[in-house]
Amino acid sequence: MAQEGLAAYQGAWLAGGTGCAEVYASSGKGTSFKKPIDIFAPAFIISGNRLRTPQASCRIRSVRPSGDRQRLVLDCANAVAGNEVRVFISSQPDGSLKRYFNEQDTAGSSYQRCSS
């Protein structure tokens, strides 16, 4: 279900300003956050139907079109609590991704894919 709409988003993503090698480590099992984890790094990893940030681990429940964007509904948990989160993203022509705060956000934040 969610997996089909996630193919273009698989991998490690990072907002500008920091190099991929400073945030991510690669191993035979894939990409993970470097230890110690920088909890403020503007980064996330999508692997299968999971989305991980430096602070939370989420299961992607659904992916649905919302205009020119995709709306992801996530079940997220961190060290303190768990909750449902909605995220709006879109692929850009240059291969980057934009994450939007909500449906009214027109600027978004750009993320580049890090190679593994």
mmCIF file with all atom_site columns, C-alpha atoms in Angstrom:
data_model
loop_
_atom_site.group_PDB
_atom_site.id
_atom_site.type_symbol
_atom_site.label_atom_id
_atom_site.label_alt_id
_atom_site.label_comp_id
_atom_site.label_asym_id
_atom_site.label_entity_id
_atom_site.label_seq_id
_atom_site.pdbx_PDB_ins_code
_atom_site.Cartn_x
_atom_site.Cartn_y
_atom_site.Cartn_z
_atom_site.occupancy
_atom_site.B_iso_or_equiv
_atom_site.pdbx_formal_charge
_atom_site.auth_seq_id
_atom_site.auth_comp_id
_atom_site.auth_asym_id
_atom_site.auth_atom_id
_atom_site.pdbx_PDB_model_num
ATOM 1   C CA . MET A 1 1   ? 0.000  0.000  0.000   1.00 0.00 ? 1   MET A CA 1
ATOM 2   C CA . ALA A 1 2   ? 2.308  2.807  1.167   1.00 0.00 ? 2   ALA A CA 1
ATOM 3   C CA . GLN A 1 3   ? 5.326  0.990  -0.307  1.00 0.00 ? 3   GLN A CA 1
ATOM 4   C CA . GLU A 1 4   ? 4.260  1.580  -3.925  1.00 0.00 ? 4   GLU A CA 1
ATOM 5   C CA . GLY A 1 5   ? 4.209  5.381  -3.575  1.00 0.00 ? 5   GLY A CA 1
ATOM 6   C CA . LEU A 1 6   ? 7.580  5.460  -1.805  1.00 0.00 ? 6   LEU A CA 1
ATOM 7   C CA . ALA A 1 7   ? 9.899  4.095  -4.506  1.00 0.00 ? 7   ALA A CA 1
ATOM 8   C CA . ALA A 1 8   ? 11.182 7.545  -5.538  1.00 0.00 ? 8   ALA A CA 1
ATOM 9   C CA . TYR A 1 9   ? 11.864 8.541  -1.934  1.00 0.00 ? 9   TYR A CA 1
ATOM 10  C CA . GLN A 1 10  ? 13.945 5.581  -0.722  1.00 0.00 ? 10  GLN A CA 1
ATOM 11  C CA . GLY A 1 11  ? 17.326 6.546  0.731   1.00 0.00 ? 11  GLY A CA 1
ATOM 12  C CA . ALA A 1 12  ? 19.032 9.042  3.005   1.00 0.00 ? 12  ALA A CA 1
ATOM 13  C CA . TRP A 1 13  ? 18.122 12.723 2.676   1.00 0.00 ? 13  TRP A CA 1
ATOM 14  C CA . LEU A 1 14  ? 19.815 15.826 4.065   1.00 0.00 ? 14  LEU A CA 1
ATOM 15  C CA . ALA A 1 15  ? 19.023 19.553 3.964   1.00 0.00 ? 15  ALA A CA 1
ATOM 16  C CA . GLY A 1 16  ? 21.832 21.860 2.821   1.00 0.00 ? 16  GLY A CA 1
ATOM 17  C CA . GLY A 1 17  ? 24.620 23.148 4.991   1.00 0.00 ? 17  GLY A CA 1
ATOM 18  C CA . THR A 1 18  ? 26.016 19.835 6.213   1.00 0.00 ? 18  THR A CA 1
ATOM 19  C CA . GLY A 1 19  ? 27.837 17.161 4.254   1.00 0.00 ? 19  GLY A CA 1
ATOM 20  C CA . CYS A 1 20  ? 26.364 13.656 4.023   1.00 0.00 ? 20  CYS A CA 1
ATOM 21  C CA . ALA A 1 21  ? 29.557 12.124 5.444   1.00 0.00 ? 21  ALA A CA 1
ATOM 22  C CA . GLU A 1 22  ? 29.128 14.191 8.622   1.00 0.00 ? 22  GLU A CA 1
ATOM 23  C CA . VAL A 1 23  ? 25.632 12.785 9.314   1.00 0.00 ? 23  VAL A CA 1
ATOM 24  C CA . TYR A 1 24  ? 25.489 9.297  7.770   1.00 0.00 ? 24  TYR A CA 1
ATOM 25  C CA . ALA A 1 25  ? 27.515 6.100  7.991   1.00 0.00 ? 25  ALA A CA 1
ATOM 26  C CA . SER A 1 26  ? 27.218 3.275  5.470   1.00 0.00 ? 26  SER A CA 1
ATOM 27  C CA . SER A 1 27  ? 27.571 -0.403 6.238   1.00 0.00 ? 27  SER A CA 1
ATOM 28  C CA . GLY A 1 28  ? 26.620 -3.687 4.643   1.00 0.00 ? 28  GLY A CA 1
ATOM 29  C CA . LYS A 1 29  ? 23.157 -3.262 6.156   1.00 0.00 ? 29  LYS A CA 1
ATOM 30  C CA . GLY A 1 30  ? 22.617 0.157  4.549   1.00 0.00 ? 30  GLY A CA 1
ATOM 31  C CA . THR A 1 31  ? 22.797 3.730  5.720   1.00 0.00 ? 31  THR A CA 1
ATOM 32  C CA . SER A 1 32  ? 22.409 4.836  9.328   1.00 0.00 ? 32  SER A CA 1
ATOM 33  C CA . PHE A 1 33  ? 23.013 7.950  11.391  1.00 0.00 ? 33  PHE A CA 1
ATOM 34  C CA . LYS A 1 34  ? 26.591 8.389  12.612  1.00 0.00 ? 34  LYS A CA 1
ATOM 35  C CA . LYS A 1 35  ? 27.183 7.947  16.321  1.00 0.00 ? 35  LYS A CA 1
ATOM 36  C CA . PRO A 1 36  ? 26.909 10.110 18.317  1.00 0.00 ? 36  PRO A CA 1
ATOM 37  C CA . ILE A 1 37  ? 23.735 11.164 16.518  1.00 0.00 ? 37  ILE A CA 1
ATOM 38  C CA . ASP A 1 38  ? 23.289 14.883 15.910  1.00 0.00 ? 38  ASP A CA 1
ATOM 39  C CA . ILE A 1 39  ? 19.647 15.173 16.992  1.00 0.00 ? 39  ILE A CA 1
ATOM 40  C CA . PHE A 1 40  ? 19.395 18.575 15.293  1.00 0.00 ? 40  PHE A CA 1
ATOM 41  C CA . ALA A 1 41  ? 20.564 17.381 11.859  1.00 0.00 ? 41  ALA A CA 1
ATOM 42  C CA . PRO A 1 42  ? 17.943 18.193 9.191   1.00 0.00 ? 42  PRO A CA 1
ATOM 43  C CA . ALA A 1 43  ? 18.007 14.626 7.923   1.00 0.00 ? 43  ALA A CA 1
ATOM 44  C CA . PHE A 1 44  ? 15.883 11.519 7.454   1.00 0.00 ? 44  PHE A CA 1
ATOM 45  C CA . ILE A 1 45  ? 16.135 8.018  6.007   1.00 0.00 ? 45  ILE A CA 1
ATOM 46  C CA . ILE A 1 46  ? 13.334 6.230  4.164   1.00 0.00 ? 46  ILE A CA 1
ATOM 47  C CA . SER A 1 47  ? 13.794 2.480  3.981   1.00 0.00 ? 47  SER A CA 1
ATOM 48  C CA . GLY A 1 48  ? 10.836 0.357  2.934   1.00 0.00 ? 48  GLY A CA 1
ATOM 49  C CA . ASN A 1 49  ? 7.832  1.690  4.823   1.00 0.00 ? 49  ASN A CA 1
ATOM 50  C CA . ARG A 1 50  ? 9.961  3.193  7.629   1.00 0.00 ? 50  ARG A CA 1
ATOM 51  C CA . LEU A 1 51  ? 11.087 6.798  7.997   1.00 0.00 ? 51  LEU A CA 1
ATOM 52  C CA . ARG A 1 52  ? 13.757 7.595  10.582  1.00 0.00 ? 52  ARG A CA 1
ATOM 53  C CA . THR A 1 53  ? 14.963 10.971 11.778  1.00 0.00 ? 53  THR A CA 1
ATOM 54  C CA . PRO A 1 54  ? 17.716 11.606 14.327  1.00 0.00 ? 54  PRO A CA 1
ATOM 55  C CA . GLN A 1 55  ? 15.004 11.791 17.019  1.00 0.00 ? 55  GLN A CA 1
ATOM 56  C CA . ALA A 1 56  ? 12.166 9.494  15.905  1.00 0.00 ? 56  ALA A CA 1
ATOM 57  C CA . SER A 1 57  ? 11.291 6.274  14.156  1.00 0.00 ? 57  SER A CA 1
ATOM 58  C CA . CYS A 1 58  ? 8.122  6.205  12.067  1.00 0.00 ? 58  CYS A CA 1
ATOM 59  C CA . ARG A 1 59  ? 6.027  3.682  10.181  1.00 0.00 ? 59  ARG A CA 1
ATOM 60  C CA . ILE A 1 60  ? 4.582  5.116  6.973   1.00 0.00 ? 60  ILE A CA 1
ATOM 61  C CA . ARG A 1 61  ? 0.878  4.232  7.090   1.00 0.00 ? 61  ARG A CA 1
ATOM 62  C CA . SER A 1 62  ? -0.184 5.795  3.793   1.00 0.00 ? 62  SER A CA 1
ATOM 63  C CA . VAL A 1 63  ? 1.014  7.807  0.813   1.00 0.00 ? 63  VAL A CA 1
ATOM 64  C CA . ARG A 1 64  ? -1.589 9.758  -1.146  1.00 0.00 ? 64  ARG A CA 1
ATOM 65  C CA . PRO A 1 65  ? -1.447 12.500 -3.788  1.00 0.00 ? 65  PRO A CA 1
ATOM 66  C CA . SER A 1 66  ? -2.330 15.984 -2.555  1.00 0.00 ? 66  SER A CA 1
ATOM 67  C CA . GLY A 1 67  ? -2.143 18.328 -5.540  1.00 0.00 ? 67  GLY A CA 1
ATOM 68  C CA . ASP A 1 68  ? 1.453  18.320 -6.820  1.00 0.00 ? 68  ASP A CA 1
ATOM 69  C CA . ARG A 1 69  ? 2.674  16.773 -3.547  1.00 0.00 ? 69  ARG A CA 1
ATOM 70  C CA . GLN A 1 70  ? 2.455  13.485 -1.719  1.00 0.00 ? 70  GLN A CA 1
ATOM 71  C CA . ARG A 1 71  ? 0.880  13.360 1.743   1.00 0.00 ? 71  ARG A CA 1
ATOM 72  C CA . LEU A 1 72  ? 2.480  10.801 4.037   1.00 0.00 ? 72  LEU A CA 1
ATOM 73  C CA . VAL A 1 73  ? 0.684  9.740  7.195   1.00 0.00 ? 73  VAL A CA 1
ATOM 74  C CA . LEU A 1 74  ? 3.200  8.462  9.740   1.00 0.00 ? 74  LEU A CA 1
ATOM 75  C CA . ASP A 1 75  ? 3.001  6.692  13.097  1.00 0.00 ? 75  ASP A CA 1
ATOM 76  C CA . CYS A 1 76  ? 6.048  8.082  14.911  1.00 0.00 ? 76  CYS A CA 1
ATOM 77  C CA . ALA A 1 77  ? 7.652  7.357  18.254  1.00 0.00 ? 77  ALA A CA 1
ATOM 78  C CA . ASN A 1 78  ? 10.578 8.909  20.087  1.00 0.00 ? 78  ASN A CA 1
ATOM 79  C CA . ALA A 1 79  ? 11.988 8.474  23.586  1.00 0.00 ? 79  ALA A CA 1
ATOM 80  C CA . VAL A 1 80  ? 9.073  10.391 25.109  1.00 0.00 ? 80  VAL A CA 1
ATOM 81  C CA . ALA A 1 81  ? 5.889  9.775  23.110  1.00 0.00 ? 81  ALA A CA 1
ATOM 82  C CA . GLY A 1 82  ? 4.219  8.434  20.000  1.00 0.00 ? 82  GLY A CA 1
ATOM 83  C CA . ASN A 1 83  ? 1.843  10.241 17.664  1.00 0.00 ? 83  ASN A CA 1
ATOM 84  C CA . GLU A 1 84  ? 0.465  10.510 14.161  1.00 0.00 ? 84  GLU A CA 1
ATOM 85  C CA . VAL A 1 85  ? 2.267  12.951 11.870  1.00 0.00 ? 85  VAL A CA 1
ATOM 86  C CA . ARG A 1 86  ? 1.352  14.210 8.402   1.00 0.00 ? 86  ARG A CA 1
ATOM 87  C CA . VAL A 1 87  ? 4.160  15.165 6.038   1.00 0.00 ? 87  VAL A CA 1
ATOM 88  C CA . PHE A 1 88  ? 3.898  16.759 2.593   1.00 0.00 ? 88  PHE A CA 1
ATOM 89  C CA . ILE A 1 89  ? 6.736  16.122 0.105   1.00 0.00 ? 89  ILE A CA 1
ATOM 90  C CA . SER A 1 90  ? 7.368  16.458 -3.608  1.00 0.00 ? 90  SER A CA 1
ATOM 91  C CA . SER A 1 91  ? 10.094 15.371 -5.999  1.00 0.00 ? 91  SER A CA 1
ATOM 92  C CA . GLN A 1 92  ? 11.898 18.178 -7.782  1.00 0.00 ? 92  GLN A CA 1
ATOM 93  C CA . PRO A 1 93  ? 13.214 18.129 -11.393 1.00 0.00 ? 93  PRO A CA 1
ATOM 94  C CA . ASP A 1 94  ? 16.848 18.198 -10.158 1.00 0.00 ? 94  ASP A CA 1
ATOM 95  C CA . GLY A 1 95  ? 16.362 14.998 -8.124  1.00 0.00 ? 95  GLY A CA 1
ATOM 96  C CA . SER A 1 96  ? 15.997 16.784 -4.811  1.00 0.00 ? 96  SER A CA 1
ATOM 97  C CA . LEU A 1 97  ? 12.969 16.579 -2.559  1.00 0.00 ? 97  LEU A CA 1
ATOM 98  C CA . LYS A 1 98  ? 10.964 19.330 -0.894  1.00 0.00 ? 98  LYS A CA 1
ATOM 99  C CA . ARG A 1 99  ? 9.281  18.903 2.472   1.00 0.00 ? 99  ARG A CA 1
ATOM 100 C CA . TYR A 1 100 ? 6.425  21.240 3.289   1.00 0.00 ? 100 TYR A CA 1
ATOM 101 C CA . PHE A 1 101 ? 5.257  22.253 6.766   1.00 0.00 ? 101 PHE A CA 1
ATOM 102 C CA . ASN A 1 102 ? 1.594  22.010 5.726   1.00 0.00 ? 102 ASN A CA 1
ATOM 103 C CA . GLU A 1 103 ? -0.674 22.339 2.687   1.00 0.00 ? 103 GLU A CA 1
ATOM 104 C CA . GLN A 1 104 ? -0.394 26.154 2.722   1.00 0.00 ? 104 GLN A CA 1
ATOM 105 C CA . ASP A 1 105 ? 3.442  26.172 2.750   1.00 0.00 ? 105 ASP A CA 1
ATOM 106 C CA . THR A 1 106 ? 4.602  27.313 -0.696  1.00 0.00 ? 106 THR A CA 1
ATOM 107 C CA . ALA A 1 107 ? 8.383  27.509 -0.051  1.00 0.00 ? 107 ALA A CA 1
ATOM 108 C CA . GLY A 1 108 ? 9.180  24.133 1.498   1.00 0.00 ? 108 GLY A CA 1
ATOM 109 C CA . SER A 1 109 ? 12.599 22.930 2.612   1.00 0.00 ? 109 SER A CA 1
ATOM 110 C CA . SER A 1 110 ? 14.937 21.295 0.094   1.00 0.00 ? 110 SER A CA 1
ATOM 111 C CA . TYR A 1 111 ? 16.677 17.976 0.754   1.00 0.00 ? 111 TYR A CA 1
ATOM 112 C CA . GLN A 1 112 ? 19.332 16.260 -1.353  1.00 0.00 ? 112 GLN A CA 1
ATOM 113 C CA . ARG A 1 113 ? 19.699 12.482 -1.526  1.00 0.00 ? 113 ARG A CA 1
ATOM 114 C CA . CYS A 1 114 ? 22.964 11.161 -0.093  1.00 0.00 ? 114 CYS A CA 1
ATOM 115 C CA . SER A 1 115 ? 24.580 8.295  -1.959  1.00 0.00 ? 115 SER A CA 1
ATOM 116 C CA . SER A 1 116 ? 25.104 5.160  0.104   1.00 0.00 ? 116 SER A CA 1
#
